[in-house]
GROMACS .gro file of C-alpha atoms in nm:
model
  283
    1MET     CA    1  -2.007  -2.531  -2.169
    2GLU     CA    2  -2.071  -2.215  -1.958
    3ASN     CA    3  -1.826  -2.162  -1.668
    4LYS     CA    4  -1.977  -2.216  -1.321
    5LEU     CA    5  -2.060  -1.911  -1.097
    6LEU     CA    6  -1.809  -1.842  -0.822
    7THR     CA    7  -1.912  -1.864  -0.474
    8ILE     CA    8  -1.790  -1.533  -0.340
    9ARG     CA    9  -1.787  -1.446   0.027
   10PRO     CA   10  -1.575  -1.246   0.278
   11MET     CA   11  -1.234  -1.393   0.387
   12LYS     CA   12  -1.200  -1.520   0.721
   13THR     CA   13  -0.900  -1.347   0.890
   14ASP     CA   14  -0.660  -1.634   0.848
   15GLU     CA   15  -0.762  -1.649   0.481
   16VAL     CA   16  -0.612  -1.303   0.405
   17GLU     CA   17  -0.273  -1.487   0.400
   18ILE     CA   18  -0.389  -1.662   0.092
   19ALA     CA   19  -0.407  -1.315  -0.102
   20VAL     CA   20  -0.064  -1.219   0.046
   21GLU     CA   21   0.083  -1.537  -0.067
   22TRP     CA   22  -0.064  -1.513  -0.413
   23ALA     CA   23   0.076  -1.147  -0.427
   24ALA     CA   24   0.412  -1.276  -0.342
   25GLN     CA   25   0.397  -1.534  -0.633
   26GLU     CA   26   0.304  -1.242  -0.866
   27GLY     CA   27   0.627  -1.065  -0.774
   28TRP     CA   28   0.453  -0.800  -0.562
   29ASN     CA   29   0.685  -0.862  -0.269
   30PRO     CA   30   0.454  -0.817   0.045
   31GLY     CA   31   0.559  -0.741   0.384
   32LEU     CA   32   0.584  -1.025   0.638
   33ASN     CA   33   0.283  -0.862   0.845
   34ASP     CA   34   0.089  -0.719   0.576
   35ALA     CA   35  -0.204  -0.974   0.607
   36ALA     CA   36  -0.258  -0.895   0.983
   37CYS     CA   37  -0.213  -0.518   0.916
   38TYR     CA   38  -0.447  -0.498   0.611
   39ALA     CA   39  -0.727  -0.693   0.793
   40LYS     CA   40  -0.730  -0.422   1.040
   41ALA     CA   41  -0.833  -0.166   0.769
   42ASP     CA   42  -1.158  -0.343   0.711
   43PRO     CA   43  -1.226  -0.697   0.864
   44ASN     CA   44  -1.483  -0.763   0.586
   45GLY     CA   45  -1.287  -0.609   0.307
   46PHE     CA   46  -1.124  -0.914   0.159
   47LEU     CA   47  -1.320  -1.127  -0.082
   48ILE     CA   48  -1.242  -1.472  -0.206
   49GLY     CA   49  -1.391  -1.655  -0.494
   50LEU     CA   50  -1.435  -2.036  -0.480
   51LEU     CA   51  -1.500  -2.304  -0.735
   52ASP     CA   52  -1.614  -2.621  -0.594
   53GLU     CA   53  -1.471  -2.524  -0.255
   54GLU     CA   54  -1.128  -2.437  -0.418
   55PRO     CA   55  -1.003  -2.070  -0.385
   56ILE     CA   56  -0.926  -1.951  -0.727
   57ALA     CA   57  -0.950  -1.566  -0.696
   58THR     CA   58  -0.904  -1.296  -0.431
   59ILE     CA   59  -0.964  -0.911  -0.409
   60SER     CA   60  -0.964  -0.657  -0.150
   61ALA     CA   61  -1.235  -0.392  -0.138
   62ILE     CA   62  -1.139  -0.190   0.184
   63ARG     CA   63  -1.430   0.028   0.280
   64TYR     CA   64  -1.283   0.288   0.501
   65ASP     CA   65  -1.610   0.461   0.563
   66SER     CA   66  -1.911   0.551   0.368
   67THR     CA   67  -1.713   0.771   0.123
   68PHE     CA   68  -1.392   0.606   0.030
   69GLY     CA   69  -1.282   0.261  -0.054
   70PHE     CA   70  -0.969   0.101  -0.208
   71ILE     CA   71  -0.930  -0.207  -0.441
   72GLY     CA   72  -0.635  -0.440  -0.429
   73PHE     CA   73  -0.512  -0.794  -0.444
   74TYR     CA   74  -0.703  -0.866  -0.759
   75ILE     CA   75  -0.563  -1.195  -0.845
   76VAL     CA   76  -0.697  -1.503  -1.024
   77LYS     CA   77  -0.512  -1.821  -1.022
   78PRO     CA   78  -0.317  -1.858  -1.353
   79GLU     CA   79  -0.499  -2.172  -1.478
   80TYR     CA   80  -0.841  -1.998  -1.417
   81ARG     CA   81  -0.773  -1.651  -1.604
   82GLY     CA   82  -0.957  -1.563  -1.920
   83LYS     CA   83  -1.260  -1.759  -1.815
   84GLY     CA   84  -1.470  -1.496  -1.670
   85TYR     CA   85  -1.419  -1.570  -1.311
   86GLY     CA   86  -1.227  -1.252  -1.235
   87ILE     CA   87  -1.493  -1.020  -1.356
   88GLN     CA   88  -1.744  -1.194  -1.126
   89LEU     CA   89  -1.528  -1.124  -0.825
   90TRP     CA   90  -1.452  -0.765  -0.950
   91ASN     CA   91  -1.821  -0.676  -0.986
   92ALA     CA   92  -1.898  -0.817  -0.617
   93ALA     CA   93  -1.602  -0.600  -0.496
   94MET     CA   94  -1.729  -0.289  -0.671
   95LYS     CA   95  -2.078  -0.343  -0.558
   96SER     CA   96  -1.951  -0.378  -0.204
   97LEU     CA   97  -1.807  -0.013  -0.237
   98THR     CA   98  -2.130   0.134  -0.389
   99GLY     CA   99  -2.138   0.518  -0.287
  100CYS     CA  100  -1.771   0.542  -0.231
  101ASN     CA  101  -1.495   0.718  -0.429
  102VAL     CA  102  -1.279   0.405  -0.500
  103GLY     CA  103  -0.906   0.419  -0.550
  104LEU     CA  104  -0.654   0.162  -0.681
  105ASP     CA  105  -0.306   0.137  -0.783
  106GLY     CA  106  -0.313  -0.063  -1.116
  107VAL     CA  107  -0.029  -0.191  -1.329
  108VAL     CA  108  -0.001   0.044  -1.613
  109GLU     CA  109  -0.081  -0.203  -1.884
  110GLN     CA  110  -0.431  -0.259  -1.723
  111GLN     CA  111  -0.503   0.110  -1.708
  112ALA     CA  112  -0.742   0.100  -2.004
  113ASN     CA  113  -0.940  -0.190  -1.851
  114TYR     CA  114  -0.996   0.012  -1.522
  115GLN     CA  115  -1.100   0.315  -1.732
  116LYS     CA  116  -1.396   0.079  -1.858
  117SER     CA  117  -1.504   0.042  -1.508
  118GLY     CA  118  -1.501   0.420  -1.445
  119PHE     CA  119  -1.151   0.482  -1.302
  120GLN     CA  120  -0.959   0.787  -1.420
  121LEU     CA  121  -0.582   0.838  -1.395
  122ALA     CA  122  -0.471   1.073  -1.118
  123TYR     CA  123  -0.084   1.020  -1.136
  124SER     CA  124   0.167   0.743  -1.163
  125ASN     CA  125   0.372   0.587  -0.874
  126LEU     CA  126   0.720   0.449  -0.920
  127ARG     CA  127   0.877   0.172  -0.715
  128TYR     CA  128   1.239   0.254  -0.661
  129GLU     CA  129   1.491  -0.020  -0.555
  130GLY     CA  130   1.818   0.033  -0.392
  131VAL     CA  131   2.048  -0.104  -0.118
  132ALA     CA  132   1.950  -0.105   0.242
  133GLY     CA  133   2.193  -0.008   0.531
  134GLY     CA  134   2.417   0.278   0.553
  135ASP     CA  135   2.591   0.467   0.831
  136VAL     CA  136   2.435   0.778   0.945
  137GLN     CA  137   2.525   1.047   1.200
  138PRO     CA  138   2.314   1.052   1.518
  139ASP     CA  139   2.012   1.290   1.458
  140ALA     CA  140   1.853   1.412   1.782
  141ALA     CA  141   1.550   1.518   1.582
  142VAL     CA  142   1.485   1.164   1.475
  143VAL     CA  143   1.289   0.966   1.735
  144PRO     CA  144   1.099   0.640   1.766
  145LEU     CA  145   0.752   0.684   1.673
  146SER     CA  146   0.653   0.515   1.995
  147ASP     CA  147   0.780   0.829   2.175
  148VAL     CA  148   0.522   1.054   1.996
  149PRO     CA  149   0.146   1.061   2.115
  150LEU     CA  150  -0.093   0.863   1.897
  151ASP     CA  151  -0.307   1.172   1.860
  152ALA     CA  152  -0.014   1.365   1.704
  153ILE     CA  153   0.052   1.076   1.466
  154GLU     CA  154  -0.298   1.064   1.371
  155ALA     CA  155  -0.333   1.445   1.311
  156TYR     CA  156  -0.009   1.429   1.104
  157ASP     CA  157  -0.121   1.127   0.909
  158GLN     CA  158  -0.481   1.259   0.824
  159PRO     CA  159  -0.401   1.500   0.536
  160PHE     CA  160  -0.227   1.217   0.346
  161PHE     CA  161  -0.521   1.005   0.332
  162PRO     CA  162  -0.887   1.068   0.222
  163VAL     CA  163  -1.054   0.964   0.541
  164GLN     CA  164  -0.943   0.860   0.906
  165ARG     CA  165  -0.775   0.514   0.939
  166THR     CA  166  -0.698   0.482   1.311
  167ASP     CA  167  -0.718   0.096   1.354
  168PHE     CA  168  -0.498   0.033   1.055
  169LEU     CA  169  -0.245   0.306   1.150
  170LYS     CA  170  -0.209   0.173   1.502
  171THR     CA  171  -0.127  -0.178   1.370
  172TRP     CA  172   0.083  -0.058   1.083
  173ILE     CA  173   0.327   0.164   1.302
  174ASN     CA  174   0.360  -0.115   1.570
  175GLN     CA  175   0.391  -0.429   1.350
  176PRO     CA  176   0.686  -0.694   1.415
  177HIS     CA  177   0.985  -0.678   1.198
  178SER     CA  178   0.972  -0.295   1.143
  179HIS     CA  179   1.098   0.040   1.257
  180ALA     CA  180   0.867   0.348   1.274
  181LEU     CA  181   1.048   0.684   1.314
  182GLY     CA  182   0.930   1.040   1.343
  183ILE     CA  183   1.119   1.360   1.290
  184MET     CA  184   1.059   1.665   1.514
  185GLU     CA  185   1.085   2.035   1.433
  186ASN     CA  186   0.999   2.304   1.703
  187ASP     CA  187   0.869   2.029   1.936
  188GLN     CA  188   0.625   1.922   1.656
  189LEU     CA  189   0.596   1.627   1.452
  190ALA     CA  190   0.735   1.723   1.093
  191GLY     CA  191   0.735   1.380   0.944
  192TYR     CA  192   0.725   1.001   1.000
  193GLY     CA  193   0.808   0.681   0.817
  194VAL     CA  194   0.794   0.303   0.856
  195ILE     CA  195   1.028   0.041   0.713
  196ARG     CA  196   0.909  -0.313   0.707
  197GLN     CA  197   1.065  -0.644   0.634
  198CYS     CA  198   0.916  -0.799   0.316
  199ARG     CA  199   0.965  -1.154   0.147
  200THR     CA  200   1.255  -0.974  -0.025
  201GLY     CA  201   1.439  -0.704   0.153
  202TYR     CA  202   1.248  -0.399   0.299
  203LYS     CA  203   1.000  -0.138   0.214
  204ILE     CA  204   0.980   0.201   0.331
  205GLY     CA  205   0.615   0.337   0.344
  206PRO     CA  206   0.474   0.563   0.436
  207LEU     CA  207   0.747   0.838   0.427
  208TYR     CA  208   0.585   1.182   0.508
  209ALA     CA  209   0.773   1.495   0.562
  210ASP     CA  210   0.717   1.877   0.561
  211ASN     CA  211   1.012   1.924   0.310
  212ALA     CA  212   1.264   1.741   0.120
  213GLN     CA  213   1.545   1.781   0.370
  214LEU     CA  214   1.346   1.638   0.648
  215ALA     CA  215   1.236   1.356   0.414
  216GLU     CA  216   1.607   1.275   0.344
  217ARG     CA  217   1.696   1.262   0.702
  218LEU     CA  218   1.412   1.024   0.776
  219PHE     CA  219   1.492   0.815   0.461
  220LEU     CA  220   1.854   0.765   0.576
  221ALA     CA  221   1.764   0.689   0.930
  222LEU     CA  222   1.499   0.423   0.807
  223LYS     CA  223   1.727   0.268   0.565
  224SER     CA  224   2.010   0.234   0.822
  225ARG     CA  225   1.793   0.022   1.031
  226ALA     CA  226   1.786  -0.257   0.765
  227ASP     CA  227   2.039  -0.525   0.678
  228SER     CA  228   2.296  -0.372   0.429
  229SER     CA  229   2.305  -0.702   0.231
  230GLN     CA  230   1.930  -0.657   0.140
  231PRO     CA  231   1.736  -0.440  -0.116
  232VAL     CA  232   1.524  -0.156  -0.009
  233PHE     CA  233   1.220  -0.027  -0.188
  234LEU     CA  234   1.044   0.316  -0.189
  235ASP     CA  235   0.715   0.382  -0.383
  236VAL     CA  236   0.704   0.751  -0.475
  237PRO     CA  237   0.441   0.956  -0.660
  238GLU     CA  238   0.603   1.059  -0.983
  239VAL     CA  239   0.462   1.390  -0.962
  240ASN     CA  240   0.668   1.476  -0.649
  241ARG     CA  241   0.993   1.557  -0.823
  242ALA     CA  242   1.187   1.600  -0.484
  243ALA     CA  243   1.077   1.243  -0.392
  244VAL     CA  244   1.221   1.119  -0.724
  245ALA     CA  245   1.539   1.314  -0.679
  246LEU     CA  246   1.573   1.166  -0.330
  247ALA     CA  247   1.552   0.813  -0.456
  248GLU     CA  248   1.792   0.881  -0.748
  249LYS     CA  249   2.046   1.069  -0.530
  250TYR     CA  250   2.098   0.734  -0.339
  251GLY     CA  251   2.141   0.527  -0.657
  252MET     CA  252   1.779   0.372  -0.651
  253THR     CA  253   1.640   0.278  -0.985
  254VAL     CA  254   1.292   0.216  -1.113
  255SER     CA  255   1.178  -0.144  -1.082
  256PHE     CA  256   0.788  -0.110  -1.124
  257GLY     CA  257   0.516   0.129  -1.167
  258THR     CA  258   0.146   0.173  -1.110
  259ALA     CA  259  -0.131   0.407  -1.207
  260ARG     CA  260  -0.328   0.562  -0.924
  261MET     CA  261  -0.674   0.588  -1.026
  262TYR     CA  262  -1.014   0.690  -0.876
  263THR     CA  263  -1.380   0.670  -0.981
  264GLN     CA  264  -1.439   1.026  -0.874
  265ASN     CA  265  -1.228   1.329  -0.834
  266ALA     CA  266  -0.873   1.267  -0.696
  267PRO     CA  267  -0.866   1.349  -0.332
  268ALA     CA  268  -0.660   1.657  -0.249
  269LEU     CA  269  -0.351   1.499  -0.095
  270PRO     CA  270  -0.035   1.704  -0.015
  271LEU     CA  271   0.168   1.504  -0.282
  272ASN     CA  272   0.464   1.748  -0.245
  273ARG     CA  273   0.498   1.618   0.114
  274LEU     CA  274   0.431   1.253   0.015
  275PHE     CA  275   0.774   1.091  -0.038
  276GLY     CA  276   0.679   0.725   0.010
  277VAL     CA  277   0.336   0.560  -0.041
  278THR     CA  278   0.214   0.335   0.246
  279SER     CA  279   0.086   0.054   0.041
  280PHE     CA  280  -0.023  -0.021  -0.331
  281GLU     CA  281  -0.259  -0.274  -0.202
  282ILE     CA  282  -0.488  -0.067   0.026
  283GLY     CA  283  -0.390   0.295  -0.024
   0.00000   0.00000   0.00000
């Protein structure tokens, strides 16, 4: 007997938590406020697949503008996998991003499957795990990001992402259970980072800085804001050797990896200044 067609529709705002909860069950360790933040990126960007009114599959297809989108949260409930339901939702998500260069962070073992849908590898990301906390000397150059004008933060953030993401950015840097810090040099913002509480421990992301020394000072300041009994995670582009060296200098070890892939040419991001990825789920 053929499988039924899924009913596919955009999630309501409160349903985004379903995708986040399933991500937690998959071991992806989402942040405590990820659902609210991600919904700001594109209120219609989360799709749900229902079978007889039962949610069985989720995916995010964030359309940032007419040129760029990002796929994430592609999850099918275990008992429904291998039955053709996931591909129905995948096709709907990709159709919603028609005309866009689409990015994703896929687990490495799925790379060949994504290539069949037109994705090509740009580089790999590595998730490093270490210990939070630590004592740091006061650093006058490290300031609460709330002390920095939003237009300066937006201007600094813009090169690190293919398109403007103002609504998401404002929510991300002001979310509960987090700390957002900037580092100043010559009265200009020279880097910023966010550490947020997750289901397990804390994640630092993004971590952007003009050079490795500034990144290290920000990293230590962010890490010191978290409970020293908890783990801390940092997702770094493997091609940024200084970012890899920073993580390993502080005893962090690789726990996970993804393949950053795009359907068109990889955006020209300043990966040498990108020391921590914002999110594997929405870019």
